[in-house]
């Protein structure tokens, strides 16, 4: 098993960032098994999809359209309930097969970090198991 943590910085409130290359960089050479990418925050998530810039913007817009910015009970505590709910829709992790030391994904698939409460610096964990 190998485990690595790196940070990602978002620029906007809801920001979708392609982290595929950063994940690939920490996979041991000749590794076989699975790679789990996990975000350690309740207002961010990880998903796998195409990293085409317009699609990334569409995802950000869709999360905003689906989940209103205000009107949530949790807002009485810290004012970011929308961020928590958006992150719950995305989920905190993805597990991806690893073959020959690389992510075994489809041609258009990428690992995407979704920050729902930016701009911030966030920690991402990558664990590769045999």
XYZ file of C-alpha atoms in Angstrom:
130
model
C 0.000 0.000 0.000
C 1.097 3.557 -0.651
C -0.549 6.719 0.678
C 0.072 10.304 -0.351
C -1.561 13.630 0.490
C -1.388 16.759 -1.652
C -3.200 20.079 -1.607
C -5.443 21.675 -4.200
C -6.296 25.373 -4.351
C -9.644 26.519 -5.722
C -10.285 29.949 -7.202
C -14.072 30.292 -6.941
C -16.919 29.286 -4.619
C -17.823 26.216 -6.691
C -14.737 25.144 -8.608
C -14.069 21.936 -10.549
C -10.384 21.093 -10.997
C -8.795 18.259 -12.979
C -6.349 16.493 -10.628
C -5.718 13.427 -12.817
C -2.038 14.151 -13.434
C -1.394 14.782 -9.736
C -3.011 11.452 -8.864
C -1.038 9.643 -11.592
C 2.209 11.162 -10.317
C 1.894 9.429 -6.924
C 1.033 5.927 -8.164
C 4.012 3.620 -7.654
C 5.658 2.247 -10.785
C 4.231 -1.158 -11.774
C 1.433 -0.913 -9.179
C -1.560 -3.231 -9.657
C -4.768 -2.906 -7.654
C -6.934 0.070 -6.826
C -6.440 3.765 -6.208
C -8.789 5.579 -3.863
C -8.885 9.368 -4.084
C -10.491 10.899 -0.995
C -11.088 14.505 0.026
C -10.932 15.228 3.745
C -13.516 18.000 3.776
C -17.306 18.103 4.145
C -17.716 20.836 1.536
C -15.699 19.266 -1.289
C -15.881 16.099 -3.348
C -14.242 13.845 -5.914
C -15.786 12.524 -9.121
C -14.684 10.933 -12.391
C -15.799 12.435 -15.683
C -14.569 14.312 -18.726
C -12.349 17.333 -17.988
C -13.546 19.434 -20.923
C -13.605 23.057 -19.633
C -17.202 23.799 -20.663
C -18.369 20.594 -18.963
C -16.542 21.563 -15.776
C -18.385 24.901 -15.853
C -21.640 23.070 -16.546
C -21.121 20.901 -13.450
C -20.492 23.960 -11.307
C -23.601 25.655 -12.734
C -25.733 22.516 -12.312
C -24.789 22.187 -8.643
C -25.754 25.847 -8.175
C -29.065 25.341 -9.987
C -29.931 22.167 -8.045
C -29.018 23.478 -4.616
C -29.973 27.075 -3.762
C -27.387 29.249 -1.996
C -29.616 30.114 0.948
C -32.640 29.096 2.958
C -31.029 26.174 4.818
C -31.275 25.543 8.576
C -27.526 24.873 8.821
C -26.879 28.440 7.624
C -27.702 29.606 11.167
C -24.488 27.871 12.273
C -21.921 28.878 9.664
C -23.673 30.082 6.505
C -22.460 27.381 4.124
C -25.170 24.722 4.093
C -25.329 24.933 0.302
C -21.681 23.860 0.151
C -22.282 20.848 2.387
C -25.334 19.710 0.407
C -23.552 20.132 -2.949
C -20.604 18.082 -1.669
C -22.981 15.319 -0.546
C -24.262 15.036 -4.118
C -20.708 14.689 -5.466
C -19.371 12.372 -2.750
C -15.994 12.373 -0.972
C -14.135 9.704 -2.957
C -13.634 7.575 -6.047
C -11.913 4.202 -6.380
C -10.212 3.537 -9.708
C -8.461 0.378 -10.987
C -4.676 0.566 -11.365
C -2.824 -1.494 -13.974
C 0.869 -1.302 -14.825
C 1.364 1.687 -12.526
C -1.350 3.835 -14.100
C -5.018 4.645 -13.644
C -7.091 2.268 -15.775
C -9.737 4.733 -16.920
C -11.591 5.342 -20.156
C -10.191 7.656 -22.811
C -12.185 10.703 -21.683
C -12.259 10.023 -17.951
C -10.420 12.278 -15.522
C -10.288 12.605 -11.741
C -12.044 15.825 -10.770
C -11.845 17.695 -7.486
C -15.014 19.693 -6.757
C -14.761 22.499 -4.208
C -18.180 23.709 -3.103
C -16.972 26.300 -0.564
C -13.970 28.016 -2.099
C -11.736 29.647 -2.685
C -9.639 27.513 -0.345
C -6.708 25.153 -0.060
C -7.828 21.531 0.439
C -6.141 18.207 1.225
C -6.603 15.224 -1.088
C -5.515 11.717 -0.082
C -4.487 9.092 -2.634
C -4.185 5.490 -1.430
C -3.030 2.707 -3.758
C -3.577 -0.872 -2.605
C -2.649 -4.181 -4.182
